[in-house]
mmCIF file with all atom_site columns, C-alpha atoms in Angstrom:
data_model
loop_
_atom_site.group_PDB
_atom_site.id
_atom_site.type_symbol
_atom_site.label_atom_id
_atom_site.label_alt_id
_atom_site.label_comp_id
_atom_site.label_asym_id
_atom_site.label_entity_id
_atom_site.label_seq_id
_atom_site.pdbx_PDB_ins_code
_atom_site.Cartn_x
_atom_site.Cartn_y
_atom_site.Cartn_z
_atom_site.occupancy
_atom_site.B_iso_or_equiv
_atom_site.pdbx_formal_charge
_atom_site.auth_seq_id
_atom_site.auth_comp_id
_atom_site.auth_asym_id
_atom_site.auth_atom_id
_atom_site.pdbx_PDB_model_num
ATOM 1   C CA . UNK A 1 1   ? -19.972 -39.079 20.994 1.00 63.00 ? 1   UNK A CA 1
ATOM 2   C CA . UNK A 1 2   ? -16.217 -38.472 20.893 1.00 81.00 ? 2   UNK A CA 1
ATOM 3   C CA . UNK A 1 3   ? -15.632 -39.179 17.742 1.00 87.00 ? 3   UNK A CA 1
ATOM 4   C CA . UNK A 1 4   ? -18.428 -36.758 16.897 1.00 87.00 ? 4   UNK A CA 1
ATOM 5   C CA . UNK A 1 5   ? -17.107 -33.912 18.907 1.00 88.00 ? 5   UNK A CA 1
ATOM 6   C CA . UNK A 1 6   ? -13.701 -34.748 17.197 1.00 89.00 ? 6   UNK A CA 1
ATOM 7   C CA . UNK A 1 7   ? -15.150 -34.062 14.073 1.00 91.00 ? 7   UNK A CA 1
ATOM 8   C CA . UNK A 1 8   ? -17.171 -30.901 14.838 1.00 89.00 ? 8   UNK A CA 1
ATOM 9   C CA . UNK A 1 9   ? -14.033 -29.457 16.335 1.00 91.00 ? 9   UNK A CA 1
ATOM 10  C CA . UNK A 1 10  ? -12.308 -29.367 12.982 1.00 92.00 ? 10  UNK A CA 1
ATOM 11  C CA . UNK A 1 11  ? -12.889 -25.901 11.659 1.00 93.00 ? 11  UNK A CA 1
ATOM 12  C CA . UNK A 1 12  ? -12.781 -26.932 8.060  1.00 94.00 ? 12  UNK A CA 1
ATOM 13  C CA . UNK A 1 13  ? -16.103 -29.294 9.011  1.00 93.00 ? 13  UNK A CA 1
ATOM 14  C CA . UNK A 1 14  ? -17.437 -26.213 10.579 1.00 93.00 ? 14  UNK A CA 1
ATOM 15  C CA . UNK A 1 15  ? -17.137 -23.771 7.825  1.00 94.00 ? 15  UNK A CA 1
ATOM 16  C CA . UNK A 1 16  ? -18.210 -26.621 5.159  1.00 95.00 ? 16  UNK A CA 1
ATOM 17  C CA . UNK A 1 17  ? -21.492 -26.894 7.446  1.00 95.00 ? 17  UNK A CA 1
ATOM 18  C CA . UNK A 1 18  ? -22.129 -23.033 7.748  1.00 95.00 ? 18  UNK A CA 1
ATOM 19  C CA . UNK A 1 19  ? -21.822 -22.959 3.993  1.00 95.00 ? 19  UNK A CA 1
ATOM 20  C CA . UNK A 1 20  ? -23.453 -26.352 3.306  1.00 96.00 ? 20  UNK A CA 1
ATOM 21  C CA . UNK A 1 21  ? -26.639 -24.667 4.821  1.00 95.00 ? 21  UNK A CA 1
ATOM 22  C CA . UNK A 1 22  ? -26.652 -21.867 2.577  1.00 94.00 ? 22  UNK A CA 1
ATOM 23  C CA . UNK A 1 23  ? -26.165 -24.032 -0.275 1.00 95.00 ? 23  UNK A CA 1
ATOM 24  C CA . UNK A 1 24  ? -28.575 -26.248 0.716  1.00 95.00 ? 24  UNK A CA 1
ATOM 25  C CA . UNK A 1 25  ? -31.428 -24.343 1.496  1.00 94.00 ? 25  UNK A CA 1
ATOM 26  C CA . UNK A 1 26  ? -30.396 -21.382 -0.609 1.00 95.00 ? 26  UNK A CA 1
ATOM 27  C CA . UNK A 1 27  ? -28.639 -21.969 -3.620 1.00 95.00 ? 27  UNK A CA 1
ATOM 28  C CA . UNK A 1 28  ? -29.726 -25.567 -4.840 1.00 94.00 ? 28  UNK A CA 1
ATOM 29  C CA . UNK A 1 29  ? -33.623 -24.708 -4.767 1.00 94.00 ? 29  UNK A CA 1
ATOM 30  C CA . UNK A 1 30  ? -32.935 -21.668 -6.514 1.00 92.00 ? 30  UNK A CA 1
ATOM 31  C CA . UNK A 1 31  ? -30.958 -23.214 -9.451 1.00 93.00 ? 31  UNK A CA 1
ATOM 32  C CA . UNK A 1 32  ? -33.646 -26.338 -9.210 1.00 92.00 ? 32  UNK A CA 1
ATOM 33  C CA . UNK A 1 33  ? -36.508 -23.918 -9.629 1.00 88.00 ? 33  UNK A CA 1
ATOM 34  C CA . UNK A 1 34  ? -38.139 -25.170 -6.526 1.00 90.00 ? 34  UNK A CA 1
ATOM 35  C CA . UNK A 1 35  ? -39.011 -21.824 -4.918 1.00 87.00 ? 35  UNK A CA 1
ATOM 36  C CA . UNK A 1 36  ? -42.442 -21.469 -6.178 1.00 84.00 ? 36  UNK A CA 1
ATOM 37  C CA . UNK A 1 37  ? -44.191 -18.739 -7.866 1.00 86.00 ? 37  UNK A CA 1
ATOM 38  C CA . UNK A 1 38  ? -42.199 -15.957 -6.097 1.00 89.00 ? 38  UNK A CA 1
ATOM 39  C CA . UNK A 1 39  ? -38.436 -17.265 -5.636 1.00 92.00 ? 39  UNK A CA 1
ATOM 40  C CA . UNK A 1 40  ? -37.165 -13.749 -4.473 1.00 91.00 ? 40  UNK A CA 1
ATOM 41  C CA . UNK A 1 41  ? -39.694 -13.597 -1.709 1.00 90.00 ? 41  UNK A CA 1
ATOM 42  C CA . UNK A 1 42  ? -39.057 -17.426 -0.794 1.00 90.00 ? 42  UNK A CA 1
ATOM 43  C CA . UNK A 1 43  ? -35.384 -16.945 -0.310 1.00 93.00 ? 43  UNK A CA 1
ATOM 44  C CA . UNK A 1 44  ? -36.433 -13.264 1.477  1.00 91.00 ? 44  UNK A CA 1
ATOM 45  C CA . UNK A 1 45  ? -38.087 -15.845 3.891  1.00 89.00 ? 45  UNK A CA 1
ATOM 46  C CA . UNK A 1 46  ? -35.546 -18.421 4.194  1.00 91.00 ? 46  UNK A CA 1
ATOM 47  C CA . UNK A 1 47  ? -32.340 -16.639 4.519  1.00 93.00 ? 47  UNK A CA 1
ATOM 48  C CA . UNK A 1 48  ? -34.018 -14.842 7.337  1.00 91.00 ? 48  UNK A CA 1
ATOM 49  C CA . UNK A 1 49  ? -34.819 -17.510 8.961  1.00 90.00 ? 49  UNK A CA 1
ATOM 50  C CA . UNK A 1 50  ? -31.424 -19.113 8.745  1.00 93.00 ? 50  UNK A CA 1
ATOM 51  C CA . UNK A 1 51  ? -30.222 -15.683 10.327 1.00 93.00 ? 51  UNK A CA 1
ATOM 52  C CA . UNK A 1 52  ? -32.012 -15.971 13.217 1.00 92.00 ? 52  UNK A CA 1
ATOM 53  C CA . UNK A 1 53  ? -31.300 -19.334 13.855 1.00 91.00 ? 53  UNK A CA 1
ATOM 54  C CA . UNK A 1 54  ? -27.523 -18.797 13.468 1.00 93.00 ? 54  UNK A CA 1
ATOM 55  C CA . UNK A 1 55  ? -27.952 -16.188 15.975 1.00 94.00 ? 55  UNK A CA 1
ATOM 56  C CA . UNK A 1 56  ? -29.619 -18.063 18.241 1.00 93.00 ? 56  UNK A CA 1
ATOM 57  C CA . UNK A 1 57  ? -27.026 -20.717 18.052 1.00 93.00 ? 57  UNK A CA 1
ATOM 58  C CA . UNK A 1 58  ? -24.271 -18.404 18.834 1.00 94.00 ? 58  UNK A CA 1
ATOM 59  C CA . UNK A 1 59  ? -25.992 -17.013 21.587 1.00 94.00 ? 59  UNK A CA 1
ATOM 60  C CA . UNK A 1 60  ? -26.991 -20.669 23.149 1.00 94.00 ? 60  UNK A CA 1
ATOM 61  C CA . UNK A 1 61  ? -23.219 -21.741 23.198 1.00 94.00 ? 61  UNK A CA 1
ATOM 62  C CA . UNK A 1 62  ? -21.903 -19.759 26.313 1.00 91.00 ? 62  UNK A CA 1
ATOM 63  C CA . UNK A 1 63  ? -25.195 -20.837 28.461 1.00 93.00 ? 63  UNK A CA 1
ATOM 64  C CA . UNK A 1 64  ? -24.419 -24.426 27.358 1.00 94.00 ? 64  UNK A CA 1
ATOM 65  C CA . UNK A 1 65  ? -21.012 -24.453 28.422 1.00 93.00 ? 65  UNK A CA 1
ATOM 66  C CA . UNK A 1 66  ? -21.641 -23.256 31.454 1.00 92.00 ? 66  UNK A CA 1
ATOM 67  C CA . UNK A 1 67  ? -24.367 -25.970 32.106 1.00 93.00 ? 67  UNK A CA 1
ATOM 68  C CA . UNK A 1 68  ? -22.388 -28.755 30.970 1.00 93.00 ? 68  UNK A CA 1
ATOM 69  C CA . UNK A 1 69  ? -18.623 -27.812 31.016 1.00 91.00 ? 69  UNK A CA 1
ATOM 70  C CA . UNK A 1 70  ? -17.571 -31.491 30.604 1.00 90.00 ? 70  UNK A CA 1
ATOM 71  C CA . UNK A 1 71  ? -19.810 -31.959 27.306 1.00 92.00 ? 71  UNK A CA 1
ATOM 72  C CA . UNK A 1 72  ? -16.897 -32.613 24.749 1.00 92.00 ? 72  UNK A CA 1
ATOM 73  C CA . UNK A 1 73  ? -19.888 -31.822 22.162 1.00 92.00 ? 73  UNK A CA 1
ATOM 74  C CA . UNK A 1 74  ? -20.568 -28.370 23.424 1.00 93.00 ? 74  UNK A CA 1
ATOM 75  C CA . UNK A 1 75  ? -16.659 -27.621 24.001 1.00 93.00 ? 75  UNK A CA 1
ATOM 76  C CA . UNK A 1 76  ? -16.237 -28.633 20.547 1.00 93.00 ? 76  UNK A CA 1
ATOM 77  C CA . UNK A 1 77  ? -19.368 -26.399 19.509 1.00 93.00 ? 77  UNK A CA 1
ATOM 78  C CA . UNK A 1 78  ? -17.835 -23.481 21.373 1.00 93.00 ? 78  UNK A CA 1
ATOM 79  C CA . UNK A 1 79  ? -14.538 -23.514 19.476 1.00 92.00 ? 79  UNK A CA 1
ATOM 80  C CA . UNK A 1 80  ? -16.351 -21.983 16.159 1.00 94.00 ? 80  UNK A CA 1
ATOM 81  C CA . UNK A 1 81  ? -18.543 -19.459 17.905 1.00 93.00 ? 81  UNK A CA 1
ATOM 82  C CA . UNK A 1 82  ? -17.173 -16.875 15.805 1.00 93.00 ? 82  UNK A CA 1
ATOM 83  C CA . UNK A 1 83  ? -17.803 -18.667 12.709 1.00 95.00 ? 83  UNK A CA 1
ATOM 84  C CA . UNK A 1 84  ? -21.085 -19.088 13.657 1.00 95.00 ? 84  UNK A CA 1
ATOM 85  C CA . UNK A 1 85  ? -21.705 -15.585 14.348 1.00 94.00 ? 85  UNK A CA 1
ATOM 86  C CA . UNK A 1 86  ? -20.296 -14.164 11.316 1.00 96.00 ? 86  UNK A CA 1
ATOM 87  C CA . UNK A 1 87  ? -22.560 -16.721 9.580  1.00 96.00 ? 87  UNK A CA 1
ATOM 88  C CA . UNK A 1 88  ? -25.601 -15.239 10.991 1.00 95.00 ? 88  UNK A CA 1
ATOM 89  C CA . UNK A 1 89  ? -24.285 -11.534 9.792  1.00 96.00 ? 89  UNK A CA 1
ATOM 90  C CA . UNK A 1 90  ? -24.070 -12.890 6.166  1.00 96.00 ? 90  UNK A CA 1
ATOM 91  C CA . UNK A 1 91  ? -27.306 -14.620 6.042  1.00 96.00 ? 91  UNK A CA 1
ATOM 92  C CA . UNK A 1 92  ? -28.601 -11.654 7.366  1.00 95.00 ? 92  UNK A CA 1
ATOM 93  C CA . UNK A 1 93  ? -27.115 -9.595  4.713  1.00 96.00 ? 93  UNK A CA 1
ATOM 94  C CA . UNK A 1 94  ? -28.201 -11.988 2.257  1.00 96.00 ? 94  UNK A CA 1
ATOM 95  C CA . UNK A 1 95  ? -31.925 -11.555 3.692  1.00 94.00 ? 95  UNK A CA 1
ATOM 96  C CA . UNK A 1 96  ? -31.601 -7.912  3.200  1.00 93.00 ? 96  UNK A CA 1
ATOM 97  C CA . UNK A 1 97  ? -30.069 -8.226  -0.613 1.00 94.00 ? 97  UNK A CA 1
ATOM 98  C CA . UNK A 1 98  ? -33.298 -10.249 -0.781 1.00 92.00 ? 98  UNK A CA 1
ATOM 99  C CA . UNK A 1 99  ? -35.662 -7.302  0.668  1.00 90.00 ? 99  UNK A CA 1
ATOM 100 C CA . UNK A 1 100 ? -34.053 -5.249  -1.900 1.00 90.00 ? 100 UNK A CA 1
ATOM 101 C CA . UNK A 1 101 ? -34.467 -7.211  -5.076 1.00 90.00 ? 101 UNK A CA 1
ATOM 102 C CA . UNK A 1 102 ? -38.157 -7.974  -3.406 1.00 88.00 ? 102 UNK A CA 1
ATOM 103 C CA . UNK A 1 103 ? -39.351 -4.541  -3.624 1.00 86.00 ? 103 UNK A CA 1
ATOM 104 C CA . UNK A 1 104 ? -38.130 -4.177  -7.034 1.00 79.00 ? 104 UNK A CA 1
ATOM 105 C CA . UNK A 1 105 ? -38.061 -0.316  -7.432 1.00 79.00 ? 105 UNK A CA 1
ATOM 106 C CA . UNK A 1 106 ? -36.531 2.665   -5.036 1.00 80.00 ? 106 UNK A CA 1
ATOM 107 C CA . UNK A 1 107 ? -40.004 3.837   -4.710 1.00 82.00 ? 107 UNK A CA 1
ATOM 108 C CA . UNK A 1 108 ? -41.398 0.651   -3.187 1.00 81.00 ? 108 UNK A CA 1
ATOM 109 C CA . UNK A 1 109 ? -38.206 0.313   -0.806 1.00 79.00 ? 109 UNK A CA 1
ATOM 110 C CA . UNK A 1 110 ? -38.286 3.957   0.071  1.00 83.00 ? 110 UNK A CA 1
ATOM 111 C CA . UNK A 1 111 ? -42.093 2.965   1.191  1.00 84.00 ? 111 UNK A CA 1
ATOM 112 C CA . UNK A 1 112 ? -40.981 -0.032  2.995  1.00 82.00 ? 112 UNK A CA 1
ATOM 113 C CA . UNK A 1 113 ? -38.995 2.214   5.705  1.00 83.00 ? 113 UNK A CA 1
ATOM 114 C CA . UNK A 1 114 ? -42.268 3.700   6.738  1.00 85.00 ? 114 UNK A CA 1
ATOM 115 C CA . UNK A 1 115 ? -43.211 0.182   8.580  1.00 87.00 ? 115 UNK A CA 1
ATOM 116 C CA . UNK A 1 116 ? -41.370 -0.681  12.186 1.00 87.00 ? 116 UNK A CA 1
ATOM 117 C CA . UNK A 1 117 ? -40.413 -3.913  11.152 1.00 86.00 ? 117 UNK A CA 1
ATOM 118 C CA . UNK A 1 118 ? -37.860 -2.478  8.652  1.00 89.00 ? 118 UNK A CA 1
ATOM 119 C CA . UNK A 1 119 ? -36.130 -0.368  10.790 1.00 92.00 ? 119 UNK A CA 1
ATOM 120 C CA . UNK A 1 120 ? -35.724 -3.163  13.449 1.00 93.00 ? 120 UNK A CA 1
ATOM 121 C CA . UNK A 1 121 ? -34.120 -5.376  11.015 1.00 92.00 ? 121 UNK A CA 1
ATOM 122 C CA . UNK A 1 122 ? -32.150 -2.735  10.102 1.00 94.00 ? 122 UNK A CA 1
ATOM 123 C CA . UNK A 1 123 ? -31.051 -2.185  13.591 1.00 95.00 ? 123 UNK A CA 1
ATOM 124 C CA . UNK A 1 124 ? -30.082 -5.758  14.117 1.00 95.00 ? 124 UNK A CA 1
ATOM 125 C CA . UNK A 1 125 ? -28.006 -6.038  11.026 1.00 95.00 ? 125 UNK A CA 1
ATOM 126 C CA . UNK A 1 126 ? -26.458 -3.321  12.083 1.00 96.00 ? 126 UNK A CA 1
ATOM 127 C CA . UNK A 1 127 ? -25.577 -4.473  15.283 1.00 96.00 ? 127 UNK A CA 1
ATOM 128 C CA . UNK A 1 128 ? -24.411 -7.970  13.619 1.00 96.00 ? 128 UNK A CA 1
ATOM 129 C CA . UNK A 1 129 ? -22.395 -6.355  11.054 1.00 96.00 ? 129 UNK A CA 1
ATOM 130 C CA . UNK A 1 130 ? -20.181 -4.364  13.735 1.00 96.00 ? 130 UNK A CA 1
ATOM 131 C CA . UNK A 1 131 ? -20.356 -7.565  15.615 1.00 95.00 ? 131 UNK A CA 1
ATOM 132 C CA . UNK A 1 132 ? -18.843 -9.493  12.566 1.00 95.00 ? 132 UNK A CA 1
ATOM 133 C CA . UNK A 1 133 ? -16.298 -6.614  11.678 1.00 95.00 ? 133 UNK A CA 1
ATOM 134 C CA . UNK A 1 134 ? -14.905 -6.926  15.014 1.00 94.00 ? 134 UNK A CA 1
ATOM 135 C CA . UNK A 1 135 ? -14.920 -10.857 15.467 1.00 92.00 ? 135 UNK A CA 1
ATOM 136 C CA . UNK A 1 136 ? -11.074 -11.121 15.123 1.00 90.00 ? 136 UNK A CA 1
ATOM 137 C CA . UNK A 1 137 ? -7.939  -11.167 17.107 1.00 89.00 ? 137 UNK A CA 1
ATOM 138 C CA . UNK A 1 138 ? -7.269  -7.497  16.172 1.00 91.00 ? 138 UNK A CA 1
ATOM 139 C CA . UNK A 1 139 ? -10.591 -6.228  17.370 1.00 90.00 ? 139 UNK A CA 1
ATOM 140 C CA . UNK A 1 140 ? -9.588  -8.159  20.449 1.00 89.00 ? 140 UNK A CA 1
ATOM 141 C CA . UNK A 1 141 ? -6.141  -6.835  21.223 1.00 89.00 ? 141 UNK A CA 1
ATOM 142 C CA . UNK A 1 142 ? -7.272  -3.109  19.801 1.00 89.00 ? 142 UNK A CA 1
ATOM 143 C CA . UNK A 1 143 ? -10.152 -2.950  22.166 1.00 88.00 ? 143 UNK A CA 1
ATOM 144 C CA . UNK A 1 144 ? -8.887  -4.795  25.100 1.00 84.00 ? 144 UNK A CA 1
ATOM 145 C CA . UNK A 1 145 ? -10.580 -7.982  26.468 1.00 81.00 ? 145 UNK A CA 1
ATOM 146 C CA . UNK A 1 146 ? -13.143 -6.080  28.661 1.00 87.00 ? 146 UNK A CA 1
ATOM 147 C CA . UNK A 1 147 ? -14.436 -3.378  26.284 1.00 90.00 ? 147 UNK A CA 1
ATOM 148 C CA . UNK A 1 148 ? -14.396 -6.546  23.137 1.00 91.00 ? 148 UNK A CA 1
ATOM 149 C CA . UNK A 1 149 ? -16.788 -8.280  25.692 1.00 90.00 ? 149 UNK A CA 1
ATOM 150 C CA . UNK A 1 150 ? -19.254 -5.663  26.469 1.00 92.00 ? 150 UNK A CA 1
ATOM 151 C CA . UNK A 1 151 ? -19.383 -4.735  22.709 1.00 92.00 ? 151 UNK A CA 1
ATOM 152 C CA . UNK A 1 152 ? -20.089 -8.573  21.876 1.00 92.00 ? 152 UNK A CA 1
ATOM 153 C CA . UNK A 1 153 ? -22.934 -8.685  24.563 1.00 92.00 ? 153 UNK A CA 1
ATOM 154 C CA . UNK A 1 154 ? -24.916 -6.345  21.977 1.00 94.00 ? 154 UNK A CA 1
ATOM 155 C CA . UNK A 1 155 ? -25.630 -9.814  20.675 1.00 94.00 ? 155 UNK A CA 1
ATOM 156 C CA . UNK A 1 156 ? -28.570 -9.998  22.783 1.00 92.00 ? 156 UNK A CA 1
ATOM 157 C CA . UNK A 1 157 ? -29.888 -6.460  21.695 1.00 94.00 ? 157 UNK A CA 1
ATOM 158 C CA . UNK A 1 158 ? -29.388 -7.854  18.205 1.00 94.00 ? 158 UNK A CA 1
ATOM 159 C CA . UNK A 1 159 ? -31.523 -10.954 19.266 1.00 92.00 ? 159 UNK A CA 1
ATOM 160 C CA . UNK A 1 160 ? -34.410 -9.500  21.041 1.00 91.00 ? 160 UNK A CA 1
ATOM 161 C CA . UNK A 1 161 ? -34.774 -6.829  18.147 1.00 93.00 ? 161 UNK A CA 1
ATOM 162 C CA . UNK A 1 162 ? -34.832 -9.388  15.219 1.00 91.00 ? 162 UNK A CA 1
ATOM 163 C CA . UNK A 1 163 ? -36.878 -11.922 16.965 1.00 88.00 ? 163 UNK A CA 1
ATOM 164 C CA . UNK A 1 164 ? -39.329 -8.926  17.509 1.00 88.00 ? 164 UNK A CA 1
ATOM 165 C CA . UNK A 1 165 ? -38.548 -7.757  13.499 1.00 89.00 ? 165 UNK A CA 1
ATOM 166 C CA . UNK A 1 166 ? -39.704 -11.146 12.543 1.00 85.00 ? 166 UNK A CA 1
ATOM 167 C CA . UNK A 1 167 ? -42.455 -11.366 14.561 1.00 84.00 ? 167 UNK A CA 1
ATOM 168 C CA . UNK A 1 168 ? -44.287 -8.051  13.472 1.00 83.00 ? 168 UNK A CA 1
ATOM 169 C CA . UNK A 1 169 ? -43.197 -8.928  9.871  1.00 78.00 ? 169 UNK A CA 1
ATOM 170 C CA . UNK A 1 170 ? -46.716 -9.831  9.365  1.00 62.00 ? 170 UNK A CA 1
ATOM 171 C CA . UNK A 1 171 ? -45.496 -13.133 7.341  1.00 57.00 ? 171 UNK A CA 1
ATOM 172 C CA . UNK A 1 172 ? -46.579 -15.672 9.657  1.00 54.00 ? 172 UNK A CA 1
ATOM 173 C CA . UNK A 1 173 ? -43.497 -16.716 11.045 1.00 61.00 ? 173 UNK A CA 1
ATOM 174 C CA . UNK A 1 174 ? -44.045 -15.952 14.922 1.00 64.00 ? 174 UNK A CA 1
ATOM 175 C CA . UNK A 1 175 ? -43.928 -19.726 15.505 1.00 70.00 ? 175 UNK A CA 1
ATOM 176 C CA . UNK A 1 176 ? -39.968 -19.223 14.709 1.00 73.00 ? 176 UNK A CA 1
ATOM 177 C CA . UNK A 1 177 ? -39.656 -16.213 17.107 1.00 75.00 ? 177 UNK A CA 1
ATOM 178 C CA . UNK A 1 178 ? -41.254 -18.078 19.469 1.00 78.00 ? 178 UNK A CA 1
ATOM 179 C CA . UNK A 1 179 ? -39.503 -20.941 19.809 1.00 83.00 ? 179 UNK A CA 1
ATOM 180 C CA . UNK A 1 180 ? -35.894 -19.477 19.816 1.00 85.00 ? 180 UNK A CA 1
ATOM 181 C CA . UNK A 1 181 ? -37.097 -16.870 22.626 1.00 84.00 ? 181 UNK A CA 1
ATOM 182 C CA . UNK A 1 182 ? -38.760 -19.737 24.415 1.00 87.00 ? 182 UNK A CA 1
ATOM 183 C CA . UNK A 1 183 ? -35.125 -21.416 24.043 1.00 89.00 ? 183 UNK A CA 1
ATOM 184 C CA . UNK A 1 184 ? -32.784 -18.526 24.763 1.00 90.00 ? 184 UNK A CA 1
ATOM 185 C CA . UNK A 1 185 ? -34.844 -17.720 28.030 1.00 91.00 ? 185 UNK A CA 1
ATOM 186 C CA . UNK A 1 186 ? -34.518 -21.319 29.547 1.00 93.00 ? 186 UNK A CA 1
ATOM 187 C CA . UNK A 1 187 ? -30.723 -21.632 28.819 1.00 92.00 ? 187 UNK A CA 1
ATOM 188 C CA . UNK A 1 188 ? -30.336 -18.177 30.183 1.00 90.00 ? 188 UNK A CA 1
ATOM 189 C CA . UNK A 1 189 ? -32.893 -18.915 33.131 1.00 93.00 ? 189 UNK A CA 1
ATOM 190 C CA . UNK A 1 190 ? -30.839 -21.961 33.723 1.00 93.00 ? 190 UNK A CA 1
ATOM 191 C CA . UNK A 1 191 ? -27.346 -20.617 33.370 1.00 91.00 ? 191 UNK A CA 1
ATOM 192 C CA . UNK A 1 192 ? -28.018 -17.412 35.915 1.00 91.00 ? 192 UNK A CA 1
ATOM 193 C CA . UNK A 1 193 ? -29.655 -20.248 38.399 1.00 93.00 ? 193 UNK A CA 1
ATOM 194 C CA . UNK A 1 194 ? -26.414 -22.175 38.577 1.00 91.00 ? 194 UNK A CA 1
ATOM 195 C CA . UNK A 1 195 ? -24.638 -19.389 38.664 1.00 88.00 ? 195 UNK A CA 1
ATOM 196 C CA . UNK A 1 196 ? -26.056 -17.928 41.855 1.00 91.00 ? 196 UNK A CA 1
ATOM 197 C CA . UNK A 1 197 ? -26.296 -21.353 43.548 1.00 91.00 ? 197 UNK A CA 1
ATOM 198 C CA . UNK A 1 198 ? -22.835 -21.997 42.852 1.00 88.00 ? 198 UNK A CA 1
ATOM 199 C CA . UNK A 1 199 ? -22.089 -18.663 44.515 1.00 87.00 ? 199 UNK A CA 1
ATOM 200 C CA . UNK A 1 200 ? -24.202 -19.271 47.362 1.00 88.00 ? 200 UNK A CA 1
ATOM 201 C CA . UNK A 1 201 ? -22.485 -22.508 48.311 1.00 88.00 ? 201 UNK A CA 1
ATOM 202 C CA . UNK A 1 202 ? -19.183 -20.708 47.848 1.00 87.00 ? 202 UNK A CA 1
ATOM 203 C CA . UNK A 1 203 ? -20.251 -18.595 50.233 1.00 87.00 ? 203 UNK A CA 1
ATOM 204 C CA . UNK A 1 204 ? -21.700 -20.303 52.723 1.00 87.00 ? 204 UNK A CA 1
ATOM 205 C CA . UNK A 1 205 ? -18.499 -22.858 52.432 1.00 83.00 ? 205 UNK A CA 1
ATOM 206 C CA . UNK A 1 206 ? -16.624 -19.560 53.491 1.00 85.00 ? 206 UNK A CA 1
ATOM 207 C CA . UNK A 1 207 ? -18.704 -18.703 55.976 1.00 82.00 ? 207 UNK A CA 1
ATOM 208 C CA . UNK A 1 208 ? -18.426 -22.255 57.653 1.00 82.00 ? 208 UNK A CA 1
ATOM 209 C CA . UNK A 1 209 ? -14.759 -21.976 57.438 1.00 83.00 ? 209 UNK A CA 1
ATOM 210 C CA . UNK A 1 210 ? -14.333 -18.545 59.260 1.00 82.00 ? 210 UNK A CA 1
ATOM 211 C CA . UNK A 1 211 ? -17.001 -19.980 62.042 1.00 80.00 ? 211 UNK A CA 1
ATOM 212 C CA . UNK A 1 212 ? -14.564 -22.995 62.348 1.00 79.00 ? 212 UNK A CA 1
ATOM 213 C CA . UNK A 1 213 ? -11.456 -20.550 62.910 1.00 79.00 ? 213 UNK A CA 1
ATOM 214 C CA . UNK A 1 214 ? -13.559 -18.334 65.289 1.00 71.00 ? 214 UNK A CA 1
ATOM 215 C CA . UNK A 1 215 ? -14.334 -21.155 67.745 1.00 57.00 ? 215 UNK A CA 1
ATOM 216 C CA . UNK A 1 216 ? -12.032 -20.960 70.784 1.00 57.00 ? 216 UNK A CA 1
ATOM 217 C CA . UNK A 1 217 ? -10.294 -24.380 71.597 1.00 53.00 ? 217 UNK A CA 1
ATOM 218 C CA . UNK A 1 218 ? -10.009 -25.261 74.952 1.00 54.00 ? 218 UNK A CA 1
ATOM 219 C CA . UNK A 1 219 ? -6.887  -25.487 76.817 1.00 52.00 ? 219 UNK A CA 1
ATOM 220 C CA . UNK A 1 220 ? -5.864  -28.550 78.319 1.00 54.00 ? 220 UNK A CA 1
ATOM 221 C CA . UNK A 1 221 ? -5.988  -27.142 82.078 1.00 54.00 ? 221 UNK A CA 1
ATOM 222 C CA . UNK A 1 222 ? -9.909  -26.158 81.504 1.00 52.00 ? 222 UNK A CA 1
ATOM 223 C CA . UNK A 1 223 ? -10.479 -29.300 80.159 1.00 49.00 ? 223 UNK A CA 1
ATOM 224 C CA . UNK A 1 224 ? -9.282  -31.063 83.603 1.00 49.00 ? 224 UNK A CA 1
#
């Protein structure tokens, strides 16, 4: 496991895997004519699925690090949170580009804006673009650590919006959103449970320590 963790901790390996996913599921099927009767529609669906799973992956890393702080594998993956988050944005942009191509012309594209799932998709994608644009050290220094962290908590908003976008898209992919939403809820519940349990134990230990210091000690004369 330590060997796997060391390999995954390498930035070049991480970038190769993140790019390789797109090459394997999008590029190779496109150049080998394996996309079926409607290639653009297939690319539209697959790119959207990759984007949502990438977002789910990056949101899973922080809870996993809290739950398994000593795991070499989890710590190795957490080194690439920014890369994974930016990849989610890039695949989201690919998905949006496929949507534009899928509509065919401006009239159909404008007509698609009358559907709620389009707006939810745009809102989620806009959040991802903002987060990707600020996923660098310059933005952290410019915004300050606290404001930067607060801004990047919008990733949870993006996840909810995009899961709902996929749910109401009407393309039969609700099962993907269902499993992703269930997984994220389990992780967040476990993380919060551990956080509050740890806090409760610390307060209990402090209360016991204070109680010990307040117990009056008997003098030797009284003990006689």
